[in-house]
mmCIF file of N, CA and C in Angstrom:
data_model
loop_
_atom_site.group_PDB
_atom_site.id
_atom_site.type_symbol
_atom_site.label_atom_id
_atom_site.label_comp_id
_atom_site.label_asym_id
_atom_site.label_seq_id
_atom_site.Cartn_x
_atom_site.Cartn_y
_atom_site.Cartn_z
ATOM 1 N N MET Y 1 0.761 -1.201 -0.010
ATOM 2 C CA MET Y 1 0.053 -0.021 -0.027
ATOM 3 C C MET Y 1 0.853 1.281 0.009
ATOM 4 N N SER Y 2 0.410 2.132 -0.696
ATOM 5 C CA SER Y 2 1.109 3.437 -0.785
ATOM 6 C C SER Y 2 0.113 4.490 -0.454
ATOM 7 N N PHE Y 3 0.689 5.460 0.126
ATOM 8 C CA PHE Y 3 -0.138 6.628 0.491
ATOM 9 C C PHE Y 3 -0.112 7.625 -0.637
ATOM 10 N N PRO Y 4 -1.189 8.239 -0.747
ATOM 11 C CA PRO Y 4 -1.178 9.290 -1.864
ATOM 12 C C PRO Y 4 -0.257 10.385 -1.492
ATOM 13 N N SER Y 5 0.367 10.933 -2.558
ATOM 14 C CA SER Y 5 1.330 11.993 -2.424
ATOM 15 C C SER Y 5 0.729 13.321 -1.880
ATOM 16 N N PRO Y 6 -0.586 13.539 -1.989
ATOM 17 C CA PRO Y 6 -1.035 14.826 -1.480
ATOM 18 C C PRO Y 6 -0.947 14.967 0.036
ATOM 19 N N LEU Y 7 -0.795 13.835 0.722
ATOM 20 C CA LEU Y 7 -0.609 13.801 2.142
ATOM 21 C C LEU Y 7 0.778 14.296 2.577
ATOM 22 N N ALA Y 8 1.723 14.003 1.776
ATOM 23 C CA ALA Y 8 3.122 14.349 2.152
ATOM 24 C C ALA Y 8 3.321 15.880 2.192
ATOM 25 N N PRO Y 9 2.775 16.642 1.323
ATOM 26 C CA PRO Y 9 3.010 18.094 1.449
ATOM 27 C C PRO Y 9 2.163 18.601 2.663
ATOM 28 N N ASP Y 10 1.092 17.980 2.952
ATOM 29 C CA ASP Y 10 0.337 18.328 4.062
ATOM 30 C C ASP Y 10 1.097 18.203 5.367
ATOM 31 N N LYS Y 11 1.805 17.096 5.498
ATOM 32 C CA LYS Y 11 2.597 16.844 6.682
ATOM 33 C C LYS Y 11 3.719 17.830 6.821
ATOM 34 N N GLY Y 12 4.259 18.255 5.722
ATOM 35 C CA GLY Y 12 5.368 19.222 5.795
ATOM 36 C C GLY Y 12 4.755 20.600 6.131
ATOM 37 N N ALA Y 13 3.677 20.929 5.636
ATOM 38 C CA ALA Y 13 3.012 22.161 5.916
ATOM 39 C C ALA Y 13 2.630 22.206 7.445
ATOM 40 N N THR Y 14 2.117 21.064 7.901
ATOM 41 C CA THR Y 14 1.645 20.984 9.297
ATOM 42 C C THR Y 14 2.922 21.079 10.183
ATOM 43 N N ALA Y 15 3.973 20.450 9.868
ATOM 44 C CA ALA Y 15 5.198 20.489 10.615
ATOM 45 C C ALA Y 15 5.730 21.899 10.665
ATOM 46 N N LEU Y 16 5.698 22.533 9.511
ATOM 47 C CA LEU Y 16 6.166 23.940 9.331
ATOM 48 C C LEU Y 16 5.341 24.824 10.222
ATOM 49 N N ASP Y 17 4.016 24.565 10.156
ATOM 50 C CA ASP Y 17 3.088 25.336 10.997
ATOM 51 C C ASP Y 17 3.355 25.142 12.426
ATOM 52 N N LEU Y 18 3.651 23.954 12.852
ATOM 53 C CA LEU Y 18 3.972 23.620 14.258
ATOM 54 C C LEU Y 18 5.259 24.365 14.624
ATOM 55 N N VAL Y 19 6.237 24.360 13.701
ATOM 56 C CA VAL Y 19 7.520 25.016 14.059
ATOM 57 C C VAL Y 19 7.287 26.519 14.262
ATOM 58 N N TYR Y 20 6.404 27.160 13.296
ATOM 59 C CA TYR Y 20 6.163 28.507 13.513
ATOM 60 C C TYR Y 20 5.351 28.818 14.830
ATOM 61 N N GLN Y 21 4.415 27.918 15.149
ATOM 62 C CA GLN Y 21 3.708 28.074 16.383
ATOM 63 C C GLN Y 21 4.684 28.008 17.560
ATOM 64 N N ALA Y 22 5.556 27.012 17.496
ATOM 65 C CA ALA Y 22 6.557 26.819 18.658
ATOM 66 C C ALA Y 22 7.470 28.106 18.726
ATOM 67 N N ALA Y 23 7.842 28.658 17.601
ATOM 68 C CA ALA Y 23 8.743 29.812 17.596
ATOM 69 C C ALA Y 23 7.852 30.988 18.168
ATOM 70 N N ASP Y 24 6.633 31.144 17.790
ATOM 71 C CA ASP Y 24 5.833 32.184 18.435
ATOM 72 C C ASP Y 24 5.710 31.966 19.944
ATOM 73 N N VAL Y 25 5.502 30.702 20.394
ATOM 74 C CA VAL Y 25 5.427 30.427 21.808
ATOM 75 C C VAL Y 25 6.791 30.853 22.508
ATOM 76 N N PHE Y 26 7.884 30.405 21.847
ATOM 77 C CA PHE Y 26 9.151 30.806 22.407
ATOM 78 C C PHE Y 26 9.363 32.315 22.491
ATOM 79 N N ARG Y 27 8.966 32.978 21.405
ATOM 80 C CA ARG Y 27 9.086 34.457 21.344
ATOM 81 C C ARG Y 27 8.252 35.103 22.531
ATOM 82 N N ASP Y 28 6.961 34.555 22.644
ATOM 83 C CA ASP Y 28 6.128 35.057 23.723
ATOM 84 C C ASP Y 28 6.753 34.848 25.150
ATOM 85 N N MET Y 29 7.324 33.582 25.226
ATOM 86 C CA MET Y 29 8.004 33.252 26.505
ATOM 87 C C MET Y 29 9.191 34.155 26.782
ATOM 88 N N GLU Y 30 9.940 34.332 25.680
ATOM 89 C CA GLU Y 30 11.129 35.254 25.878
ATOM 90 C C GLU Y 30 10.651 36.726 26.232
ATOM 91 N N LYS Y 31 9.557 37.179 25.566
ATOM 92 C CA LYS Y 31 9.061 38.520 25.819
ATOM 93 C C LYS Y 31 8.561 38.616 27.208
ATOM 94 N N HIS Y 32 7.829 37.537 27.682
ATOM 95 C CA HIS Y 32 7.308 37.491 29.026
ATOM 96 C C HIS Y 32 8.507 37.415 30.023
ATOM 97 N N ALA Y 33 9.450 36.710 29.746
ATOM 98 C CA ALA Y 33 10.629 36.593 30.635
ATOM 99 C C ALA Y 33 11.367 37.983 30.664
ATOM 100 N N ARG Y 34 11.552 38.663 29.482
ATOM 101 C CA ARG Y 34 12.175 40.006 29.527
ATOM 102 C C ARG Y 34 11.377 40.968 30.381
ATOM 103 N N GLU Y 35 10.004 40.947 30.182
ATOM 104 C CA GLU Y 35 9.189 41.861 30.981
ATOM 105 C C GLU Y 35 9.269 41.518 32.431
ATOM 106 N N THR Y 36 9.189 40.214 32.760
ATOM 107 C CA THR Y 36 9.332 39.824 34.162
ATOM 108 C C THR Y 36 10.726 40.306 34.728
ATOM 109 N N GLU Y 37 11.748 40.063 33.972
ATOM 110 C CA GLU Y 37 13.098 40.463 34.324
ATOM 111 C C GLU Y 37 13.140 42.047 34.534
ATOM 112 N N ALA Y 38 12.539 42.781 33.677
ATOM 113 C CA ALA Y 38 12.434 44.195 33.759
ATOM 114 C C ALA Y 38 11.678 44.628 34.940
ATOM 115 N N ARG Y 39 10.497 43.981 35.325
ATOM 116 C CA ARG Y 39 9.818 44.376 36.463
ATOM 117 C C ARG Y 39 10.624 43.967 37.661
ATOM 118 N N ALA Y 40 11.267 42.860 37.682
ATOM 119 C CA ALA Y 40 12.121 42.456 38.842
ATOM 120 C C ALA Y 40 13.241 43.456 39.053
ATOM 121 N N GLN Y 41 13.921 43.880 37.959
ATOM 122 C CA GLN Y 41 14.983 44.878 37.983
ATOM 123 C C GLN Y 41 14.416 46.212 38.550
ATOM 124 N N SER Y 42 13.281 46.569 38.032
ATOM 125 C CA SER Y 42 12.601 47.837 38.513
ATOM 126 C C SER Y 42 12.344 47.766 40.040
ATOM 127 N N LEU Y 43 11.809 46.557 40.441
ATOM 128 C CA LEU Y 43 11.483 46.394 41.881
ATOM 129 C C LEU Y 43 12.737 46.445 42.674
ATOM 130 N N CYS Y 44 13.806 45.786 42.245
ATOM 131 C CA CYS Y 44 15.086 45.763 42.933
ATOM 132 C C CYS Y 44 15.637 47.177 43.029
ATOM 133 N N THR Y 45 15.613 47.951 41.929
ATOM 134 C CA THR Y 45 16.117 49.352 41.971
ATOM 135 C C THR Y 45 15.287 50.194 42.968
ATOM 136 N N SER Y 46 13.905 50.013 42.909
ATOM 137 C CA SER Y 46 13.090 50.780 43.816
ATOM 138 C C SER Y 46 13.333 50.375 45.298
ATOM 139 N N ALA Y 47 13.469 49.109 45.493
ATOM 140 C CA ALA Y 47 13.792 48.558 46.939
ATOM 141 C C ALA Y 47 15.110 49.103 47.351
ATOM 142 N N LEU Y 48 16.034 49.156 46.504
ATOM 143 C CA LEU Y 48 17.434 49.633 46.825
ATOM 144 C C LEU Y 48 17.350 51.136 47.169
ATOM 145 N N GLU Y 49 16.589 51.901 46.409
ATOM 146 C CA GLU Y 49 16.457 53.379 46.669
ATOM 147 C C GLU Y 49 15.719 53.602 47.983
ATOM 148 N N ARG Y 50 14.730 52.730 48.246
ATOM 149 C CA ARG Y 50 13.963 52.915 49.545
ATOM 150 C C ARG Y 50 14.892 52.506 50.707
ATOM 151 N N LEU Y 51 15.746 51.524 50.474
ATOM 152 C CA LEU Y 51 16.707 51.140 51.505
ATOM 153 C C LEU Y 51 17.643 52.247 51.766
ATOM 154 N N ARG Y 52 18.105 52.844 50.724
ATOM 155 C CA ARG Y 52 19.146 54.012 50.896
ATOM 156 C C ARG Y 52 18.464 55.126 51.617
ATOM 157 N N LEU Y 53 17.253 55.454 51.247
ATOM 158 C CA LEU Y 53 16.516 56.451 51.932
ATOM 159 C C LEU Y 53 16.212 56.147 53.451
ATOM 160 N N ALA Y 54 15.944 54.951 53.706
ATOM 161 C CA ALA Y 54 15.671 54.446 55.098
ATOM 162 C C ALA Y 54 16.960 54.522 55.864
ATOM 163 N N GLU Y 55 18.064 54.121 55.226
ATOM 164 C CA GLU Y 55 19.330 54.271 55.885
ATOM 165 C C GLU Y 55 19.700 55.702 56.266
ATOM 166 N N GLY Y 56 19.453 56.625 55.241
ATOM 167 C CA GLY Y 56 19.714 57.995 55.504
ATOM 168 C C GLY Y 56 18.848 58.624 56.619
ATOM 169 N N ARG Y 57 17.564 58.153 56.674
ATOM 170 C CA ARG Y 57 16.707 58.648 57.799
ATOM 171 C C ARG Y 57 17.245 58.034 59.126
ATOM 172 N N ALA Y 58 17.652 56.834 59.136
ATOM 173 C CA ALA Y 58 18.178 56.202 60.361
ATOM 174 C C ALA Y 58 19.409 56.927 60.756
ATOM 175 N N GLU Y 59 20.312 57.238 59.918
ATOM 176 C CA GLU Y 59 21.503 57.995 60.255
ATOM 177 C C GLU Y 59 21.238 59.357 60.772
ATOM 178 N N ALA Y 60 20.244 60.058 60.109
ATOM 179 C CA ALA Y 60 19.867 61.311 60.612
ATOM 180 C C ALA Y 60 19.176 61.260 62.022
ATOM 181 N N ALA Y 61 18.422 60.227 62.221
ATOM 182 C CA ALA Y 61 17.802 60.030 63.543
ATOM 183 C C ALA Y 61 18.872 59.758 64.626
ATOM 184 N N GLU Y 62 19.837 58.995 64.291
ATOM 185 C CA GLU Y 62 20.975 58.676 65.159
ATOM 186 C C GLU Y 62 21.732 59.996 65.496
ATOM 187 N N ARG Y 63 22.069 60.783 64.453
ATOM 188 C CA ARG Y 63 22.733 62.091 64.664
ATOM 189 C C ARG Y 63 21.886 62.968 65.609
ATOM 190 N N ALA Y 64 20.574 63.083 65.267
ATOM 191 C CA ALA Y 64 19.768 63.903 66.174
ATOM 192 C C ALA Y 64 19.678 63.424 67.546
ATOM 193 N N GLN Y 65 19.695 62.072 67.701
ATOM 194 C CA GLN Y 65 19.677 61.528 69.093
ATOM 195 C C GLN Y 65 20.983 61.859 69.866
ATOM 196 N N ARG Y 66 22.116 61.776 69.110
ATOM 197 C CA ARG Y 66 23.421 62.063 69.701
ATOM 198 C C ARG Y 66 23.392 63.609 70.071
ATOM 199 N N GLU Y 67 22.986 64.352 69.168
ATOM 200 C CA GLU Y 67 22.916 65.873 69.509
ATOM 201 C C GLU Y 67 22.084 66.182 70.699
ATOM 202 N N LEU Y 68 20.887 65.479 70.733
ATOM 203 C CA LEU Y 68 20.034 65.733 71.812
ATOM 204 C C LEU Y 68 20.629 65.202 73.062
ATOM 205 N N THR Y 69 21.311 64.076 73.079
ATOM 206 C CA THR Y 69 22.039 63.566 74.243
ATOM 207 C C THR Y 69 23.057 64.517 74.735
ATOM 208 N N VAL Y 70 23.862 65.099 73.878
ATOM 209 C CA VAL Y 70 24.873 66.086 74.232
ATOM 210 C C VAL Y 70 24.266 67.309 74.882
ATOM 211 N N THR Y 71 23.206 67.785 74.221
ATOM 212 C CA THR Y 71 22.467 68.936 74.658
ATOM 213 C C THR Y 71 21.921 68.721 76.112
ATOM 214 N N ILE Y 72 21.260 67.524 76.298
ATOM 215 C CA ILE Y 72 20.706 67.208 77.581
ATOM 216 C C ILE Y 72 21.833 67.057 78.603
ATOM 217 N N GLU Y 73 22.948 66.448 78.300
ATOM 218 C CA GLU Y 73 24.078 66.274 79.257
ATOM 219 C C GLU Y 73 24.570 67.705 79.660
ATOM 220 N N ARG Y 74 24.722 68.585 78.619
ATOM 221 C CA ARG Y 74 25.223 69.925 78.918
ATOM 222 C C ARG Y 74 24.193 70.669 79.861
ATOM 223 N N LYS Y 75 22.999 70.598 79.568
ATOM 224 C CA LYS Y 75 21.908 71.227 80.420
ATOM 225 C C LYS Y 75 21.929 70.696 81.818
ATOM 226 N N LEU Y 76 22.137 69.412 81.886
ATOM 227 C CA LEU Y 76 22.161 68.772 83.242
ATOM 228 C C LEU Y 76 23.344 69.259 83.991
ATOM 229 N N GLN Y 77 24.465 69.309 83.292
ATOM 230 C CA GLN Y 77 25.726 69.835 84.041
ATOM 231 C C GLN Y 77 25.519 71.269 84.445
ATOM 232 N N ASP Y 78 24.869 72.108 83.583
ATOM 233 C CA ASP Y 78 24.542 73.461 83.980
ATOM 234 C C ASP Y 78 23.658 73.540 85.169
ATOM 235 N N ALA Y 79 22.600 72.684 85.195
ATOM 236 C CA ALA Y 79 21.641 72.624 86.326
ATOM 237 C C ALA Y 79 22.396 72.162 87.578
ATOM 238 N N CYS Y 80 23.331 71.222 87.515
ATOM 239 C CA CYS Y 80 24.089 70.764 88.674
ATOM 240 C C CYS Y 80 24.916 71.873 89.210
ATOM 241 N N ARG Y 81 25.575 72.661 88.268
ATOM 242 C CA ARG Y 81 26.435 73.701 88.790
ATOM 243 C C ARG Y 81 25.530 74.732 89.395
ATOM 244 N N ALA Y 82 24.393 75.126 88.837
ATOM 245 C CA ALA Y 82 23.494 76.132 89.397
ATOM 246 C C ALA Y 82 23.004 75.618 90.785
ATOM 247 N N LEU Y 83 22.734 74.329 90.875
ATOM 248 C CA LEU Y 83 22.296 73.765 92.260
ATOM 249 C C LEU Y 83 23.363 73.983 93.233
ATOM 250 N N GLU Y 84 24.587 73.613 92.808
ATOM 251 C CA GLU Y 84 25.682 73.707 93.756
ATOM 252 C C GLU Y 84 25.916 75.122 94.219
ATOM 253 N N GLN Y 85 25.830 76.059 93.264
ATOM 254 C CA GLN Y 85 25.934 77.540 93.609
ATOM 255 C C GLN Y 85 24.836 77.901 94.529
ATOM 256 N N ALA Y 86 23.607 77.513 94.262
ATOM 257 C CA ALA Y 86 22.469 77.777 95.119
ATOM 258 C C ALA Y 86 22.717 77.246 96.542
ATOM 259 N N GLN Y 87 23.252 76.000 96.627
ATOM 260 C CA GLN Y 87 23.587 75.474 97.983
ATOM 261 C C GLN Y 87 24.546 76.225 98.680
ATOM 262 N N CYS Y 88 25.567 76.645 97.914
ATOM 263 C CA CYS Y 88 26.646 77.529 98.555
ATOM 264 C C CYS Y 88 25.998 78.841 99.053
ATOM 265 N N CYS Y 89 25.150 79.420 98.274
ATOM 266 C CA CYS Y 89 24.565 80.664 98.626
ATOM 267 C C CYS Y 89 23.716 80.519 99.925
ATOM 268 N N ILE Y 90 22.965 79.380 99.909
ATOM 269 C CA ILE Y 90 22.079 79.110 100.988
ATOM 270 C C ILE Y 90 22.995 78.870 102.325
ATOM 271 N N GLU Y 91 24.068 78.111 102.140
ATOM 272 C CA GLU Y 91 24.893 77.986 103.333
ATOM 273 C C GLU Y 91 25.558 79.333 103.746
ATOM 274 N N ALA Y 92 25.935 80.142 102.853
ATOM 275 C CA ALA Y 92 26.456 81.444 103.213
ATOM 276 C C ALA Y 92 25.398 82.327 103.909
ATOM 277 N N GLN Y 93 24.117 82.260 103.412
ATOM 278 C CA GLN Y 93 23.059 83.000 104.006
ATOM 279 C C GLN Y 93 22.804 82.452 105.487
ATOM 280 N N LYS Y 94 22.837 81.153 105.601
ATOM 281 C CA LYS Y 94 22.623 80.546 106.938
ATOM 282 C C LYS Y 94 23.757 81.022 107.848
ATOM 283 N N ASP Y 95 24.958 81.033 107.414
ATOM 284 C CA ASP Y 95 26.061 81.541 108.233
ATOM 285 C C ASP Y 95 25.838 82.957 108.597
ATOM 286 N N LYS Y 96 25.442 83.835 107.592
ATOM 287 C CA LYS Y 96 25.171 85.217 107.886
ATOM 288 C C LYS Y 96 24.055 85.346 108.924
ATOM 289 N N LEU Y 97 23.019 84.538 108.775
ATOM 290 C CA LEU Y 97 21.861 84.545 109.688
ATOM 291 C C LEU Y 97 22.336 84.241 111.054
ATOM 292 N N THR Y 98 23.145 83.152 111.185
ATOM 293 C CA THR Y 98 23.573 82.744 112.467
ATOM 294 C C THR Y 98 24.449 83.839 113.094
ATOM 295 N N ALA Y 99 25.328 84.500 112.338
ATOM 296 C CA ALA Y 99 26.171 85.604 112.839
ATOM 297 C C ALA Y 99 25.169 86.826 113.382
ATOM 298 N N VAL Y 100 24.203 87.064 112.517
ATOM 299 C CA VAL Y 100 23.288 88.176 112.929
ATOM 300 C C VAL Y 100 22.559 87.816 114.150
ATOM 301 N N GLU Y 101 22.023 86.552 114.244
ATOM 302 C CA GLU Y 101 21.396 86.073 115.485
ATOM 303 C C GLU Y 101 22.221 86.196 116.721
ATOM 304 N N LEU Y 102 23.532 85.791 116.522
ATOM 305 C CA LEU Y 102 24.464 85.851 117.602
ATOM 306 C C LEU Y 102 24.702 87.352 117.971
ATOM 307 N N ARG Y 103 24.853 88.236 117.113
ATOM 308 C CA ARG Y 103 25.066 89.648 117.359
ATOM 309 C C ARG Y 103 23.802 90.221 118.035
ATOM 310 N N ALA Y 104 22.692 89.757 117.584
ATOM 311 C CA ALA Y 104 21.363 90.233 118.205
ATOM 312 C C ALA Y 104 21.322 89.740 119.667
ATOM 313 N N GLU Y 105 21.735 88.545 119.855
ATOM 314 C CA GLU Y 105 21.709 88.053 121.285
ATOM 315 C C GLU Y 105 22.649 88.796 122.170
ATOM 316 N N VAL Y 106 23.812 89.071 121.600
ATOM 317 C CA VAL Y 106 24.837 89.866 122.226
ATOM 318 C C VAL Y 106 24.318 91.306 122.585
ATOM 319 N N ALA Y 107 23.675 91.856 121.541
ATOM 320 C CA ALA Y 107 23.112 93.205 121.719
ATOM 321 C C ALA Y 107 21.995 93.208 122.738
ATOM 322 N N GLU Y 108 21.184 92.185 122.761
ATOM 323 C CA GLU Y 108 20.053 92.017 123.741
ATOM 324 C C GLU Y 108 20.703 91.950 125.074
ATOM 325 N N ALA Y 109 21.745 91.105 125.264
ATOM 326 C CA ALA Y 109 22.424 90.933 126.595
ATOM 327 C C ALA Y 109 23.014 92.257 127.034
ATOM 328 N N GLU Y 110 23.614 93.010 126.093
ATOM 329 C CA GLU Y 110 24.214 94.338 126.494
ATOM 330 C C GLU Y 110 23.109 95.278 126.814
ATOM 331 N N ALA Y 111 22.013 95.198 126.075
ATOM 332 C CA ALA Y 111 20.846 96.170 126.385
ATOM 333 C C ALA Y 111 20.320 95.839 127.763
ATOM 334 N N ARG Y 112 20.134 94.532 128.100
ATOM 335 C CA ARG Y 112 19.718 94.183 129.432
ATOM 336 C C ARG Y 112 20.681 94.645 130.481
ATOM 337 N N GLN Y 113 22.002 94.428 130.252
ATOM 338 C CA GLN Y 113 22.919 94.954 131.177
ATOM 339 C C GLN Y 113 22.830 96.457 131.286
ATOM 340 N N ALA Y 114 22.744 97.155 130.190
ATOM 341 C CA ALA Y 114 22.653 98.602 130.266
ATOM 342 C C ALA Y 114 21.364 99.033 130.980
ATOM 343 N N LYS Y 115 20.299 98.345 130.734
ATOM 344 C CA LYS Y 115 19.083 98.607 131.472
ATOM 345 C C LYS Y 115 19.216 98.407 132.888
ATOM 346 N N GLU Y 116 19.810 97.317 133.243
ATOM 347 C CA GLU Y 116 20.075 97.040 134.666
ATOM 348 C C GLU Y 116 20.944 98.110 135.266
ATOM 349 N N ALA Y 117 22.054 98.425 134.591
ATOM 350 C CA ALA Y 117 22.921 99.534 135.068
ATOM 351 C C ALA Y 117 22.187 100.863 135.194
ATOM 352 N N LEU Y 118 21.296 101.198 134.239
ATOM 353 C CA LEU Y 118 20.506 102.397 134.245
ATOM 354 C C LEU Y 118 19.603 102.370 135.483
ATOM 355 N N ALA Y 119 18.980 101.186 135.666
ATOM 356 C CA ALA Y 119 18.087 101.040 136.818
ATOM 357 C C ALA Y 119 18.878 101.267 138.144
ATOM 358 N N LEU Y 120 20.140 100.746 138.143
ATOM 359 C CA LEU Y 120 20.933 100.936 139.385
ATOM 360 C C LEU Y 120 21.316 102.392 139.564
ATOM 361 N N VAL Y 121 21.599 103.044 138.478
ATOM 362 C CA VAL Y 121 21.962 104.462 138.519
ATOM 363 C C VAL Y 121 20.709 105.278 138.914
ATOM 364 N N GLU Y 122 19.575 104.942 138.343
ATOM 365 C CA GLU Y 122 18.333 105.673 138.762
ATOM 366 C C GLU Y 122 18.099 105.433 140.291
ATOM 367 N N GLU Y 123 18.235 104.248 140.751
ATOM 368 C CA GLU Y 123 18.011 103.906 142.147
ATOM 369 C C GLU Y 123 18.992 104.662 142.992
ATOM 370 N N ALA Y 124 20.227 104.730 142.544
ATOM 371 C CA ALA Y 124 21.246 105.411 143.266
ATOM 372 C C ALA Y 124 20.887 106.949 143.324
ATOM 373 N N ILE Y 125 20.414 107.508 142.224
ATOM 374 C CA ILE Y 125 20.121 108.833 142.200
ATOM 375 C C ILE Y 125 18.951 109.129 143.159
ATOM 376 N N ARG Y 126 17.931 108.267 143.092
ATOM 377 C CA ARG Y 126 16.795 108.465 143.985
ATOM 378 C C ARG Y 126 17.299 108.332 145.463
ATOM 379 N N LYS Y 127 18.001 107.345 145.721
ATOM 380 C CA LYS Y 127 18.390 107.173 147.106
ATOM 381 C C LYS Y 127 19.411 108.259 147.672
ATOM 382 N N ARG Y 128 20.393 108.563 146.852
ATOM 383 C CA ARG Y 128 21.464 109.454 147.295
ATOM 384 C C ARG Y 128 21.166 110.928 147.008
ATOM 385 N N LEU Y 129 20.602 111.226 145.865
ATOM 386 C CA LEU Y 129 20.448 112.647 145.574
ATOM 387 C C LEU Y 129 19.099 113.168 145.948
ATOM 388 N N LEU Y 130 18.051 112.367 145.875
ATOM 389 C CA LEU Y 130 16.754 112.860 146.203
ATOM 390 C C LEU Y 130 16.314 112.428 147.609
ATOM 391 N N CYS Y 131 17.083 111.706 148.202
ATOM 392 C CA CYS Y 131 16.869 111.267 149.561
ATOM 393 C C CYS Y 131 15.480 110.614 149.707
ATOM 394 N N THR Y 132 15.160 109.717 148.857
ATOM 395 C CA THR Y 132 13.851 109.047 148.946
ATOM 396 C C THR Y 132 13.983 107.746 149.917
ATOM 397 N N ASN Y 133 15.186 107.431 150.198
ATOM 398 C CA ASN Y 133 15.475 106.319 151.060
ATOM 399 C C ASN Y 133 15.433 106.861 152.472
ATOM 400 N N PRO Y 134 14.638 106.353 153.367
ATOM 401 C CA PRO Y 134 14.647 106.733 154.706
ATOM 402 C C PRO Y 134 16.027 106.493 155.479
ATOM 403 N N HIS Y 135 16.707 105.637 154.967
ATOM 404 C CA HIS Y 135 18.030 105.289 155.668
ATOM 405 C C HIS Y 135 19.185 106.165 155.073
ATOM 406 N N ALA Y 136 18.878 107.033 154.148
ATOM 407 C CA ALA Y 136 20.016 107.784 153.547
ATOM 408 C C ALA Y 136 20.577 108.779 154.570
ATOM 409 N N ASP Y 137 21.817 109.017 154.427
ATOM 410 C CA ASP Y 137 22.471 109.959 155.441
ATOM 411 C C ASP Y 137 22.038 111.393 155.153
ATOM 412 N N GLY Y 138 22.194 112.330 156.075
ATOM 413 C CA GLY Y 138 21.673 113.672 155.972
ATOM 414 C C GLY Y 138 22.407 114.591 155.067
ATOM 415 N N ARG Y 139 23.587 114.213 154.709
ATOM 416 C CA ARG Y 139 24.325 115.125 153.804
ATOM 417 C C ARG Y 139 23.562 115.415 152.481
ATOM 418 N N LEU Y 140 23.002 114.441 151.859
ATOM 419 C CA LEU Y 140 22.354 114.560 150.612
ATOM 420 C C LEU Y 140 20.970 115.166 150.716
ATOM 421 N N ALA Y 141 20.394 114.993 151.836
ATOM 422 C CA ALA Y 141 19.067 115.593 152.054
ATOM 423 C C ALA Y 141 19.182 117.122 152.086
ATOM 424 N N ALA Y 142 20.257 117.627 152.569
ATOM 425 C CA ALA Y 142 20.359 119.107 152.686
ATOM 426 C C ALA Y 142 20.601 119.715 151.279
ATOM 427 N N VAL Y 143 21.128 118.971 150.363
ATOM 428 C CA VAL Y 143 21.387 119.369 149.029
ATOM 429 C C VAL Y 143 20.044 119.452 148.260
ATOM 430 N N ALA Y 144 19.245 118.573 148.458
ATOM 431 C CA ALA Y 144 17.980 118.479 147.777
ATOM 432 C C ALA Y 144 17.164 119.582 148.154
#
């Protein structure tokens, strides 16, 4: 048995058609692969840029934190110095107050002594010069 010859060209055309179809499929696959690769490349570039920006923000935040820490430490040191100065002033004022209180006590004692001495002088004047004392001698009574 032999096959008719018209079938042979059909097989060649069919095979050629299949080859073209396969080539189209491969071209589509290659195109899809290039598009996927381009999207992946774009995503990587975008992710890398976002990473750089995030690193920049992190570095800026760290710098700001260091600056803030330095500022806070400086202000704390200033506050400690001011507190020490205030404590010294308070101690000096306490010392002055103690000295003033002591001088006041001495002045009060002197005032009491002066008052007592004045009372004694007044009493002596009354007794001796004014003869208000019945026991006073007669010499001063004649002067009065």
